[in-house]
mmCIF file of C-alpha atoms in Angstrom:
data_model
loop_
_atom_site.group_PDB
_atom_site.id
_atom_site.type_symbol
_atom_site.label_atom_id
_atom_site.label_comp_id
_atom_site.label_asym_id
_atom_site.label_seq_id
_atom_site.Cartn_x
_atom_site.Cartn_y
_atom_site.Cartn_z
ATOM 1 C CA MET A 1 264.973 33.201 136.784
ATOM 2 C CA LYS A 2 266.893 30.665 134.673
ATOM 3 C CA LYS A 3 263.914 30.365 132.338
ATOM 4 C CA LEU A 4 263.687 34.168 131.951
ATOM 5 C CA THR A 5 267.420 34.380 131.254
ATOM 6 C CA SER A 6 267.143 31.668 128.591
ATOM 7 C CA ILE A 7 264.272 33.493 126.899
ATOM 8 C CA LEU A 8 266.202 36.780 126.899
ATOM 9 C CA LEU A 9 269.275 35.092 125.441
ATOM 10 C CA LEU A 10 267.151 33.476 122.739
ATOM 11 C CA LEU A 11 265.573 36.814 121.849
ATOM 12 C CA LEU A 12 269.016 38.420 121.752
ATOM 13 C CA PHE A 13 270.237 35.664 119.408
ATOM 14 C CA VAL A 14 267.238 36.058 117.100
ATOM 15 C CA TRP A 15 267.657 39.844 117.029
ATOM 16 C CA THR A 16 271.385 39.492 116.273
ATOM 17 C CA VAL A 17 270.720 37.117 113.372
ATOM 18 C CA GLN A 18 267.995 39.361 111.967
ATOM 19 C CA ALA A 19 270.195 42.433 112.323
ATOM 20 C CA GLN A 20 273.021 41.057 110.181
ATOM 21 C CA THR A 21 274.073 43.297 107.332
ATOM 22 C CA ALA A 22 274.540 41.977 103.812
ATOM 23 C CA ARG A 23 278.280 42.385 104.266
ATOM 24 C CA GLU A 24 278.151 40.182 107.376
ATOM 25 C CA GLU A 25 275.929 37.609 105.704
ATOM 26 C CA ILE A 26 278.246 37.343 102.712
ATOM 27 C CA ARG A 27 281.297 37.127 104.950
ATOM 28 C CA ALA A 28 279.638 34.197 106.746
ATOM 29 C CA ASN A 29 278.476 32.559 103.499
ATOM 30 C CA ARG A 30 280.246 33.593 100.301
ATOM 31 C CA TYR A 31 277.798 31.620 98.187
ATOM 32 C CA LEU A 32 275.261 34.405 98.804
ATOM 33 C CA SER A 33 277.417 36.798 96.776
ATOM 34 C CA ALA A 34 276.481 34.748 93.704
ATOM 35 C CA ASN A 35 273.047 36.440 93.785
ATOM 36 C CA ASN A 36 271.103 34.902 90.864
ATOM 37 C CA TYR A 37 273.761 32.152 90.612
ATOM 38 C CA TYR A 38 273.209 31.223 94.268
ATOM 39 C CA ALA A 39 272.266 27.548 94.511
ATOM 40 C CA TYR A 40 268.838 27.013 96.044
ATOM 41 C CA PRO A 41 269.168 26.553 99.826
ATOM 42 C CA THR A 42 267.145 23.728 101.371
ATOM 43 C CA PRO A 43 264.461 25.520 103.419
ATOM 44 C CA THR A 44 264.217 24.839 107.145
ATOM 45 C CA ALA A 45 261.217 27.036 108.021
ATOM 46 C CA LYS A 46 258.156 25.198 109.322
ATOM 47 C CA GLN A 47 254.705 25.723 107.841
ATOM 48 C CA THR A 48 252.096 27.420 110.027
ATOM 49 C CA ALA A 49 249.090 25.139 110.463
ATOM 50 C CA ALA A 50 245.960 26.198 108.598
ATOM 51 C CA PRO A 51 242.976 27.513 110.583
ATOM 52 C CA LYS A 52 240.790 24.744 111.972
ATOM 53 C CA GLY A 53 238.837 22.830 109.359
ATOM 54 C CA TYR A 54 240.734 24.231 106.351
ATOM 55 C CA GLU A 55 242.560 21.918 103.944
ATOM 56 C CA PRO A 56 244.700 22.677 100.881
ATOM 57 C CA PHE A 57 243.118 21.890 97.517
ATOM 58 C CA TYR A 58 244.884 24.014 94.891
ATOM 59 C CA ILE A 59 248.454 25.216 94.332
ATOM 60 C CA SER A 60 249.629 27.700 91.711
ATOM 61 C CA THR A 61 253.324 28.416 91.202
ATOM 62 C CA TYR A 62 255.927 30.253 89.193
ATOM 63 C CA MET A 63 259.360 28.667 89.476
ATOM 64 C CA ARG A 64 262.728 29.574 88.117
ATOM 65 C CA HIS A 65 264.771 26.839 86.447
ATOM 66 C CA GLY A 66 267.413 25.157 88.569
ATOM 67 C CA SER A 67 271.184 25.651 88.557
ATOM 68 C CA ARG A 68 272.715 25.949 85.094
ATOM 69 C CA TYR A 69 275.839 26.584 83.101
ATOM 70 C CA LEU A 70 276.648 30.193 82.280
ATOM 71 C CA ILE A 71 274.856 31.463 79.170
ATOM 72 C CA ASP A 72 277.135 33.861 77.286
ATOM 73 C CA PRO A 73 280.077 32.146 75.529
ATOM 74 C CA ASN A 74 282.234 35.123 76.514
ATOM 75 C CA ASP A 75 281.671 34.242 80.170
ATOM 76 C CA TYR A 76 284.162 31.444 79.538
ATOM 77 C CA ARG A 77 285.962 32.686 76.400
ATOM 78 C CA PHE A 78 287.092 36.095 77.648
ATOM 79 C CA PRO A 79 288.929 34.998 80.832
ATOM 80 C CA LYS A 80 290.275 31.966 78.969
ATOM 81 C CA GLN A 81 291.759 34.027 76.125
ATOM 82 C CA THR A 82 293.056 36.756 78.429
ATOM 83 C CA LEU A 83 294.894 34.314 80.666
ATOM 84 C CA LEU A 84 296.141 32.127 77.773
ATOM 85 C CA LYS A 85 297.719 35.137 76.079
ATOM 86 C CA ALA A 86 299.424 36.226 79.311
ATOM 87 C CA ASP A 87 300.641 32.688 79.944
ATOM 88 C CA SER A 88 302.161 32.469 76.451
ATOM 89 C CA LEU A 89 304.243 35.539 77.346
ATOM 90 C CA ASN A 90 305.139 34.174 80.790
ATOM 91 C CA LYS A 91 303.157 36.918 82.521
ATOM 92 C CA LEU A 92 301.179 34.767 84.975
ATOM 93 C CA THR A 93 301.996 34.116 88.615
ATOM 94 C CA ALA A 94 301.594 30.636 90.092
ATOM 95 C CA THR A 95 298.098 31.663 91.182
ATOM 96 C CA GLY A 96 297.423 32.932 87.669
ATOM 97 C CA LYS A 97 298.497 29.615 86.153
ATOM 98 C CA ASN A 98 296.270 27.685 88.557
ATOM 99 C CA THR A 99 293.380 30.005 87.729
ATOM 100 C CA LEU A 100 293.958 29.427 84.009
ATOM 101 C CA ASP A 101 293.878 25.671 84.561
ATOM 102 C CA ILE A 102 290.516 25.913 86.319
ATOM 103 C CA VAL A 103 289.097 28.275 83.682
ATOM 104 C CA LEU A 104 290.160 25.864 80.915
ATOM 105 C CA ARG A 105 288.529 22.940 82.706
ATOM 106 C CA MET A 106 285.335 24.915 83.287
ATOM 107 C CA ALA A 107 285.242 26.051 79.658
ATOM 108 C CA ASP A 108 285.723 22.469 78.492
ATOM 109 C CA MET A 109 282.923 21.280 80.783
ATOM 110 C CA ALA A 110 280.599 23.953 79.390
ATOM 111 C CA GLU A 111 281.398 23.254 75.724
ATOM 112 C CA GLY A 112 278.084 22.794 73.907
ATOM 113 C CA ARG A 113 276.126 23.222 77.156
ATOM 114 C CA LEU A 114 275.739 26.983 77.529
ATOM 115 C CA GLY A 115 272.699 27.774 79.683
ATOM 116 C CA GLU A 116 271.778 24.133 80.190
ATOM 117 C CA LEU A 117 270.465 22.668 83.442
ATOM 118 C CA THR A 118 273.052 20.887 85.600
ATOM 119 C CA SER A 119 272.580 17.813 87.765
ATOM 120 C CA VAL A 120 272.467 20.170 90.758
ATOM 121 C CA GLY A 121 269.563 22.024 89.140
ATOM 122 C CA ALA A 122 267.624 18.825 88.541
ATOM 123 C CA ARG A 123 268.081 17.816 92.195
ATOM 124 C CA GLN A 124 266.814 21.199 93.353
ATOM 125 C CA HIS A 125 263.499 20.699 91.572
ATOM 126 C CA ARG A 126 263.122 17.127 92.757
ATOM 127 C CA GLY A 127 263.555 18.413 96.302
ATOM 128 C CA ILE A 128 260.957 21.140 95.806
ATOM 129 C CA ALA A 129 258.508 18.570 94.429
ATOM 130 C CA LYS A 130 259.062 16.269 97.414
ATOM 131 C CA ARG A 131 258.381 19.069 99.877
ATOM 132 C CA MET A 132 255.291 20.286 98.002
ATOM 133 C CA TYR A 133 253.905 16.765 98.093
ATOM 134 C CA THR A 134 254.790 16.288 101.775
ATOM 135 C CA ASN A 135 253.479 19.698 102.887
ATOM 136 C CA PHE A 136 250.229 19.534 100.911
ATOM 137 C CA PRO A 137 249.398 15.852 100.349
ATOM 138 C CA GLN A 138 245.676 16.563 99.898
ATOM 139 C CA ILE A 139 246.417 18.519 96.722
ATOM 140 C CA PHE A 140 248.323 15.624 95.203
ATOM 141 C CA ALA A 141 245.753 12.919 95.902
ATOM 142 C CA ASP A 142 244.785 10.258 93.347
ATOM 143 C CA GLY A 143 243.377 11.784 90.175
ATOM 144 C CA THR A 144 244.575 15.333 90.806
ATOM 145 C CA GLU A 145 245.193 17.189 87.552
ATOM 146 C CA VAL A 146 248.625 18.804 87.392
ATOM 147 C CA ASP A 147 248.983 21.357 84.596
ATOM 148 C CA ALA A 148 252.717 22.015 84.212
ATOM 149 C CA ARG A 149 253.940 24.571 81.682
ATOM 150 C CA SER A 150 257.389 25.800 80.809
ATOM 151 C CA THR A 151 258.959 28.459 78.672
ATOM 152 C CA VAL A 152 260.476 27.052 75.486
ATOM 153 C CA VAL A 153 263.994 27.186 76.963
ATOM 154 C CA ILE A 154 265.496 23.734 77.526
ATOM 155 C CA ARG A 155 266.695 24.340 81.105
ATOM 156 C CA CYS A 156 263.147 25.294 82.076
ATOM 157 C CA ILE A 157 261.676 22.278 80.296
ATOM 158 C CA LEU A 158 264.115 19.964 82.082
ATOM 159 C CA SER A 159 263.341 21.638 85.424
ATOM 160 C CA MET A 160 259.649 20.978 84.805
ATOM 161 C CA THR A 161 260.410 17.372 83.840
ATOM 162 C CA SER A 162 262.461 16.773 86.999
ATOM 163 C CA GLU A 163 259.724 18.116 89.226
ATOM 164 C CA CYS A 164 256.890 16.284 87.497
ATOM 165 C CA LEU A 165 258.751 12.965 87.427
ATOM 166 C CA GLN A 166 259.284 13.299 91.177
ATOM 167 C CA LEU A 167 255.586 14.002 91.773
ATOM 168 C CA GLN A 168 254.598 11.067 89.557
ATOM 169 C CA ALA A 169 256.977 8.798 91.461
ATOM 170 C CA MET A 170 255.362 9.812 94.745
ATOM 171 C CA ASN A 171 251.864 9.216 93.374
ATOM 172 C CA PRO A 172 251.547 7.347 90.056
ATOM 173 C CA ASN A 173 247.819 8.194 89.998
ATOM 174 C CA LEU A 174 248.364 11.906 89.378
ATOM 175 C CA CYS A 175 247.178 13.170 85.983
ATOM 176 C CA ILE A 176 250.128 15.269 84.840
ATOM 177 C CA LYS A 177 250.121 17.329 81.661
ATOM 178 C CA ASN A 178 253.368 18.929 80.420
ATOM 179 C CA ASP A 179 253.569 21.706 77.856
ATOM 180 C CA ALA A 180 256.159 24.156 76.518
ATOM 181 C CA SER A 181 254.860 26.406 73.773
ATOM 182 C CA TYR A 182 255.298 29.855 72.267
ATOM 183 C CA HIS A 183 251.541 30.093 72.808
ATOM 184 C CA ASP A 184 252.171 30.774 76.518
ATOM 185 C CA MET A 185 255.279 32.928 76.258
ATOM 186 C CA TYR A 186 253.304 36.195 76.458
ATOM 187 C CA TYR A 187 252.895 35.598 80.190
ATOM 188 C CA MET A 188 255.554 32.943 80.935
ATOM 189 C CA ASN A 189 258.420 35.144 79.697
ATOM 190 C CA PRO A 190 256.911 38.355 78.281
ATOM 191 C CA PRO A 191 258.962 40.717 76.092
ATOM 192 C CA ALA A 192 257.555 43.915 77.726
ATOM 193 C CA LYS A 193 259.352 45.969 75.080
ATOM 194 C CA ASP A 194 258.413 49.432 76.348
ATOM 195 C CA LEU A 195 259.494 48.637 79.902
ATOM 196 C CA SER A 196 262.692 47.015 78.640
ATOM 197 C CA LYS A 197 263.569 50.285 76.891
ATOM 198 C CA ILE A 198 263.198 52.132 80.187
ATOM 199 C CA ALA A 199 265.381 49.536 81.954
ATOM 200 C CA SER A 200 268.161 50.011 79.381
ATOM 201 C CA SER A 201 267.909 53.809 79.264
ATOM 202 C CA ASP A 202 270.959 56.063 79.541
ATOM 203 C CA LYS A 203 269.720 57.226 82.952
ATOM 204 C CA VAL A 204 269.789 53.665 84.321
ATOM 205 C CA LYS A 205 273.153 52.930 82.713
ATOM 206 C CA LYS A 206 274.695 56.048 84.282
ATOM 207 C CA VAL A 207 273.536 55.098 87.793
ATOM 208 C CA GLN A 208 275.000 51.621 87.332
ATOM 209 C CA LYS A 209 278.251 52.880 85.779
ATOM 210 C CA ASP A 210 278.837 55.474 88.493
ATOM 211 C CA PHE A 211 278.228 52.879 91.199
ATOM 212 C CA GLU A 212 280.579 50.342 89.628
ATOM 213 C CA ALA A 213 283.296 52.966 89.242
ATOM 214 C CA THR A 214 283.642 53.113 93.022
ATOM 215 C CA HIS A 215 282.872 49.460 93.839
ATOM 216 C CA VAL A 216 284.858 47.440 91.296
ATOM 217 C CA ARG A 217 288.514 47.593 92.333
ATOM 218 C CA PRO A 218 290.569 45.019 90.400
ATOM 219 C CA GLU A 219 294.098 46.207 91.225
ATOM 220 C CA ARG A 220 294.821 43.717 94.023
ATOM 221 C CA LEU A 221 293.484 40.764 92.024
ATOM 222 C CA MET A 222 295.570 41.708 88.979
ATOM 223 C CA LYS A 223 298.729 41.656 91.107
ATOM 224 C CA THR A 224 297.713 38.199 92.325
ATOM 225 C CA LEU A 225 297.318 36.860 88.778
ATOM 226 C CA PHE A 226 299.968 38.686 86.729
ATOM 227 C CA THR A 227 303.697 39.285 87.167
ATOM 228 C CA ASP A 228 303.913 42.478 85.104
ATOM 229 C CA GLU A 229 301.819 45.535 86.027
ATOM 230 C CA ALA A 230 302.782 47.392 82.842
ATOM 231 C CA TYR A 231 301.584 44.449 80.750
ATOM 232 C CA VAL A 232 298.260 44.456 82.593
ATOM 233 C CA LYS A 233 297.744 48.175 82.074
ATOM 234 C CA ALA A 234 298.437 47.866 78.363
ATOM 235 C CA ASN A 235 296.667 44.595 77.565
ATOM 236 C CA VAL A 236 294.038 43.614 80.134
ATOM 237 C CA ASP A 237 290.523 44.927 80.692
ATOM 238 C CA GLU A 238 290.951 44.630 84.444
ATOM 239 C CA ALA A 239 287.413 45.293 85.638
ATOM 240 C CA ARG A 240 285.903 42.979 83.023
ATOM 241 C CA LEU A 241 288.308 40.164 83.857
ATOM 242 C CA MET A 242 287.555 40.542 87.551
ATOM 243 C CA ARG A 243 283.804 40.378 86.956
ATOM 244 C CA ARG A 244 284.039 37.368 84.612
ATOM 245 C CA LEU A 245 286.250 35.420 87.022
ATOM 246 C CA PHE A 246 283.829 36.274 89.801
ATOM 247 C CA ASP A 247 280.916 34.965 87.728
ATOM 248 C CA LEU A 248 282.796 31.700 87.216
ATOM 249 C CA ALA A 249 283.534 31.507 90.932
ATOM 250 C CA CYS A 250 279.891 32.128 91.799
ATOM 251 C CA ASN A 251 278.515 29.640 89.293
ATOM 252 C CA MET A 252 280.683 26.742 90.436
ATOM 253 C CA GLN A 253 278.060 25.977 93.081
ATOM 254 C CA SER A 254 275.853 25.013 90.137
ATOM 255 C CA HIS A 255 278.099 21.995 89.516
ATOM 256 C CA ASP A 256 279.168 18.824 91.276
ATOM 257 C CA THR A 257 282.842 19.786 91.400
ATOM 258 C CA ASP A 258 285.603 20.392 93.916
ATOM 259 C CA MET A 259 287.068 23.197 91.797
ATOM 260 C CA GLN A 260 286.726 26.708 93.177
ATOM 261 C CA LEU A 261 287.798 30.271 92.403
ATOM 262 C CA TYR A 262 286.291 32.071 95.387
ATOM 263 C CA SER A 263 289.695 32.085 97.108
ATOM 264 C CA LEU A 264 290.856 34.651 94.532
ATOM 265 C CA PHE A 265 288.618 37.259 96.150
ATOM 266 C CA THR A 266 288.600 38.974 99.524
ATOM 267 C CA ASP A 267 285.443 39.267 101.604
ATOM 268 C CA GLU A 268 285.160 42.939 100.686
ATOM 269 C CA GLU A 269 285.561 42.220 96.975
ATOM 270 C CA CYS A 270 282.827 39.585 97.149
ATOM 271 C CA TYR A 271 280.561 42.098 98.829
ATOM 272 C CA ASP A 272 281.364 44.901 96.372
ATOM 273 C CA LEU A 273 280.863 42.761 93.270
ATOM 274 C CA TRP A 274 277.615 41.403 94.693
ATOM 275 C CA SER A 275 276.399 44.932 95.474
ATOM 276 C CA CYS A 276 276.938 45.945 91.824
ATOM 277 C CA ASN A 277 274.875 42.991 90.639
ATOM 278 C CA ASN A 278 272.269 43.636 93.323
ATOM 279 C CA LEU A 279 271.873 47.211 92.102
ATOM 280 C CA TYR A 280 271.557 46.075 88.471
ATOM 281 C CA TRP A 281 268.623 43.789 89.266
ATOM 282 C CA TYR A 282 266.961 46.412 91.433
ATOM 283 C CA LEU A 283 267.216 49.101 88.764
ATOM 284 C CA THR A 284 266.020 46.920 85.897
ATOM 285 C CA HIS A 285 263.413 44.640 87.510
ATOM 286 C CA ALA A 286 262.185 46.105 90.809
ATOM 287 C CA CYS A 287 260.646 49.319 92.179
ATOM 288 C CA SER A 288 263.523 51.715 91.702
ATOM 289 C CA PRO A 289 262.605 55.419 91.588
ATOM 290 C CA VAL A 290 265.087 55.706 88.694
ATOM 291 C CA THR A 291 262.563 53.765 86.586
ATOM 292 C CA ASP A 292 259.504 55.275 88.312
ATOM 293 C CA GLY A 293 258.720 51.936 89.988
ATOM 294 C CA LEU A 294 257.395 50.521 86.700
ATOM 295 C CA MET A 295 259.641 47.500 86.218
ATOM 296 C CA PRO A 296 257.478 45.026 88.207
ATOM 297 C CA TYR A 297 254.704 45.549 85.658
ATOM 298 C CA ARG A 298 256.788 43.484 83.247
ATOM 299 C CA GLU A 299 254.823 40.648 84.875
ATOM 300 C CA ALA A 300 251.311 42.099 84.637
ATOM 301 C CA ASP A 301 250.241 39.312 82.264
ATOM 302 C CA LEU A 302 251.761 36.649 84.509
ATOM 303 C CA LEU A 303 249.913 37.952 87.563
ATOM 304 C CA ARG A 304 246.713 38.176 85.539
ATOM 305 C CA ASN A 305 247.161 34.531 84.492
ATOM 306 C CA ILE A 306 247.678 33.488 88.116
ATOM 307 C CA LEU A 307 244.469 35.267 89.143
ATOM 308 C CA ASP A 308 242.421 33.910 86.231
ATOM 309 C CA ARG A 309 243.605 30.340 86.648
ATOM 310 C CA ALA A 310 242.884 30.513 90.379
ATOM 311 C CA ASP A 311 239.341 31.739 89.722
ATOM 312 C CA ALA A 312 238.748 28.845 87.326
ATOM 313 C CA ALA A 313 240.142 26.310 89.778
ATOM 314 C CA LEU A 314 238.038 27.684 92.633
ATOM 315 C CA LYS A 315 234.872 27.439 90.552
ATOM 316 C CA GLU A 316 235.615 23.804 89.767
ATOM 317 C CA GLY A 317 236.348 23.132 93.434
ATOM 318 C CA LYS A 318 238.440 20.013 92.836
ATOM 319 C CA ASN A 319 242.071 19.405 93.728
ATOM 320 C CA GLN A 320 244.411 20.850 91.094
ATOM 321 C CA ALA A 321 247.946 22.131 90.593
ATOM 322 C CA THR A 322 249.173 24.753 88.131
ATOM 323 C CA LEU A 323 252.963 24.718 87.834
ATOM 324 C CA ARG A 324 254.881 27.250 85.720
ATOM 325 C CA PHE A 325 258.621 27.086 84.991
ATOM 326 C CA GLY A 326 260.546 30.115 83.795
ATOM 327 C CA HIS A 327 263.277 32.596 84.688
ATOM 328 C CA GLU A 328 264.570 34.891 87.428
ATOM 329 C CA SER A 329 263.981 37.859 85.125
ATOM 330 C CA CYS A 330 260.264 37.088 85.540
ATOM 331 C CA LEU A 331 260.200 35.866 89.118
ATOM 332 C CA LEU A 332 261.929 38.914 90.612
ATOM 333 C CA PRO A 333 259.532 41.512 89.133
ATOM 334 C CA LEU A 334 256.618 39.211 90.012
ATOM 335 C CA VAL A 335 257.720 39.266 93.668
ATOM 336 C CA ALA A 336 257.971 43.072 93.509
ATOM 337 C CA LEU A 337 254.581 43.348 91.784
ATOM 338 C CA LEU A 338 253.030 41.157 94.479
ATOM 339 C CA GLU A 339 254.760 43.343 97.111
ATOM 340 C CA LEU A 340 255.806 40.239 99.018
ATOM 341 C CA ASN A 341 257.475 41.121 102.320
ATOM 342 C CA HIS A 342 259.274 44.436 101.631
ATOM 343 C CA TYR A 343 260.304 43.725 98.052
ATOM 344 C CA GLY A 344 257.737 46.068 96.547
ATOM 345 C CA GLU A 345 259.201 49.115 98.281
ATOM 346 C CA SER A 346 261.232 51.883 96.671
ATOM 347 C CA TYR A 347 264.694 52.809 97.936
ATOM 348 C CA PRO A 348 266.255 56.015 96.562
ATOM 349 C CA ASP A 349 269.811 55.788 97.972
ATOM 350 C CA VAL A 350 271.809 53.267 95.932
ATOM 351 C CA GLU A 351 274.638 53.314 98.483
ATOM 352 C CA LYS A 352 272.249 52.027 101.152
ATOM 353 C CA LEU A 353 270.387 49.593 98.919
ATOM 354 C CA SER A 354 272.343 46.510 99.992
ATOM 355 C CA GLU A 355 271.147 46.946 103.569
ATOM 356 C CA GLN A 356 267.518 47.296 102.495
ATOM 357 C CA TRP A 357 267.046 44.983 99.507
ATOM 358 C CA ARG A 358 268.977 41.773 98.847
ATOM 359 C CA ALA A 359 268.246 39.915 95.640
ATOM 360 C CA TYR A 360 269.787 36.648 96.847
ATOM 361 C CA ASP A 361 266.783 36.256 99.155
ATOM 362 C CA ILE A 362 264.454 36.429 96.148
ATOM 363 C CA PHE A 363 265.883 34.549 93.194
ATOM 364 C CA PRO A 364 268.468 31.851 93.806
ATOM 365 C CA MET A 365 268.522 29.074 91.248
ATOM 366 C CA ALA A 366 265.161 27.191 91.404
ATOM 367 C CA SER A 367 263.541 30.092 93.286
ATOM 368 C CA ASN A 368 259.772 29.924 93.421
ATOM 369 C CA VAL A 369 256.535 31.618 94.383
ATOM 370 C CA GLN A 370 253.745 29.305 95.527
ATOM 371 C CA PHE A 371 250.105 30.284 96.038
ATOM 372 C CA VAL A 372 248.465 27.611 98.205
ATOM 373 C CA PHE A 373 244.665 27.666 98.489
ATOM 374 C CA PHE A 374 242.618 26.223 101.363
ATOM 375 C CA HIS A 375 238.883 25.608 101.718
ATOM 376 C CA LYS A 376 236.610 24.452 104.502
ATOM 377 C CA LYS A 377 233.584 22.226 104.188
ATOM 378 C CA GLY A 378 230.404 24.282 104.417
ATOM 379 C CA SER A 379 232.191 27.622 103.921
ATOM 380 C CA ASN A 380 232.671 29.786 100.832
ATOM 381 C CA ASP A 381 235.620 31.624 102.385
ATOM 382 C CA VAL A 382 238.760 30.458 100.561
ATOM 383 C CA LEU A 383 242.078 31.190 102.233
ATOM 384 C CA VAL A 384 245.454 31.525 100.528
ATOM 385 C CA LYS A 385 249.015 31.778 101.700
ATOM 386 C CA VAL A 386 251.973 32.693 99.547
ATOM 387 C CA LEU A 387 255.376 31.095 99.885
ATOM 388 C CA LEU A 388 258.561 32.722 98.618
ATOM 389 C CA ASN A 389 261.195 30.027 98.282
ATOM 390 C CA GLU A 390 259.032 27.875 100.571
ATOM 391 C CA LYS A 391 258.923 30.478 103.339
ATOM 392 C CA GLU A 392 255.631 32.103 104.319
ATOM 393 C CA ALA A 393 255.481 35.615 102.884
ATOM 394 C CA LYS A 394 253.669 38.754 103.961
ATOM 395 C CA LEU A 395 251.149 40.265 101.521
ATOM 396 C CA PRO A 396 250.057 43.929 101.323
ATOM 397 C CA VAL A 397 246.540 42.930 102.365
ATOM 398 C CA LYS A 398 244.875 43.039 105.784
ATOM 399 C CA THR A 399 244.137 39.689 107.379
ATOM 400 C CA ASP A 400 242.954 38.275 110.662
ATOM 401 C CA VAL A 401 244.539 34.858 110.062
ATOM 402 C CA ALA A 402 248.151 35.639 109.023
ATOM 403 C CA PRO A 403 250.073 34.128 107.287
ATOM 404 C CA TYR A 404 246.785 33.142 105.627
ATOM 405 C CA TYR A 405 244.692 35.652 103.693
ATOM 406 C CA HIS A 406 241.110 35.708 102.473
ATOM 407 C CA TRP A 407 241.315 35.134 98.734
ATOM 408 C CA LYS A 408 238.544 37.621 97.963
ATOM 409 C CA ASP A 409 240.641 40.375 99.556
ATOM 410 C CA VAL A 410 243.846 39.276 97.842
ATOM 411 C CA GLU A 411 242.254 39.014 94.422
ATOM 412 C CA SER A 412 240.500 42.364 94.812
ATOM 413 C CA TYR A 413 243.783 44.078 95.734
ATOM 414 C CA TYR A 414 245.728 42.735 92.786
ATOM 415 C CA ARG A 415 242.922 43.189 90.233
ATOM 416 C CA GLU A 416 242.665 46.832 91.262
ATOM 417 C CA LYS A 417 246.436 47.227 91.014
ATOM 418 C CA LEU A 418 246.466 45.797 87.481
ATOM 419 C CA ASP A 419 243.544 48.026 86.481
ATOM 420 C CA LYS A 420 245.434 51.116 87.667
ATOM 421 C CA TYR A 421 248.438 50.102 85.584
ATOM 422 C CA GLN A 422 246.290 49.987 82.462
ATOM 423 C CA HIS A 423 245.697 53.726 82.908
ATOM 424 C CA ILE A 424 249.282 54.784 83.582
#
């Protein structure tokens, strides 16, 4: 009876954890509200053992760069100038003055480093490399060829360097090749101009604007920062200041610092601001009906490259690794195009989106998709499993060995999907 009770309690606990809403998750862990600024969480999920006799021999990845500084100079300049002007007129509260001090220190830290990788970001990729090596040691045996490629952006190049140096340290006999060239940008970070026009259409902007109108409420925060409401109304872009301060608060987890701005915001404000950002990424990069579900095809060339490189590696039959380093703006639509878990589904009600689709599960800093291939001596049946941020993912393909899939079925599904897109 005790054993049965323990099992029931365990099941109840698991169900409770799984049933948490985004609001509850963010209340428990504010860092999640950072969305694409969320620092990569160290995975705890265990790998499911491969079917008997199968061993890993090839890995193919697309990885986002690690944690970075903010990119737009106005991310720092706008809140800095707004608060400096108010301070010069003695319009800041004590909290406002403290916030200004932190903004000035953050802006000084970021001077000349916009968009660059931080030490936190480098550590994230070293950790990923260690776990890849530990989980799949056969792939990284002596003489294995590692083809690592990056976009031409410095934070991606440094992410690649961090990961490859870690792999080389764990096995000096790896043959690692690094490259970062405009030659590969057509699939590493494609322009997809026609799809980008759809993503920035007036229809998309209206959905986003209408949503933000009811979910960005800066009044309380302004009273916390400023002493004069009339001054704020006349001189401060309240919603913009709130969003920029929130971005700074979110991105502080990208740094080794004890400074923080999250205390400026309530739990509900963190949730609301996250939900606006969550909607933006869904509309512009995922399967939103507002964009006819086309946005994932931004990464058609990337998926085609993954399939082609896998075919070549399988024909050669020797241990290899293909590592690609790029951006969340590529990784998110790739995940949707692959239909990993439920991320390829379409959700029409934007007010319910946050309970159905949460971007922080897809693309934290250093997020990654890993295709791991397994073969068995005497068999031509190659198996593959896909990891999303080092967790086993579900594919839209039937299998009798989940979370492993027969590569012939996986490749056939995605080739057919890409062929259909060519005729849209």
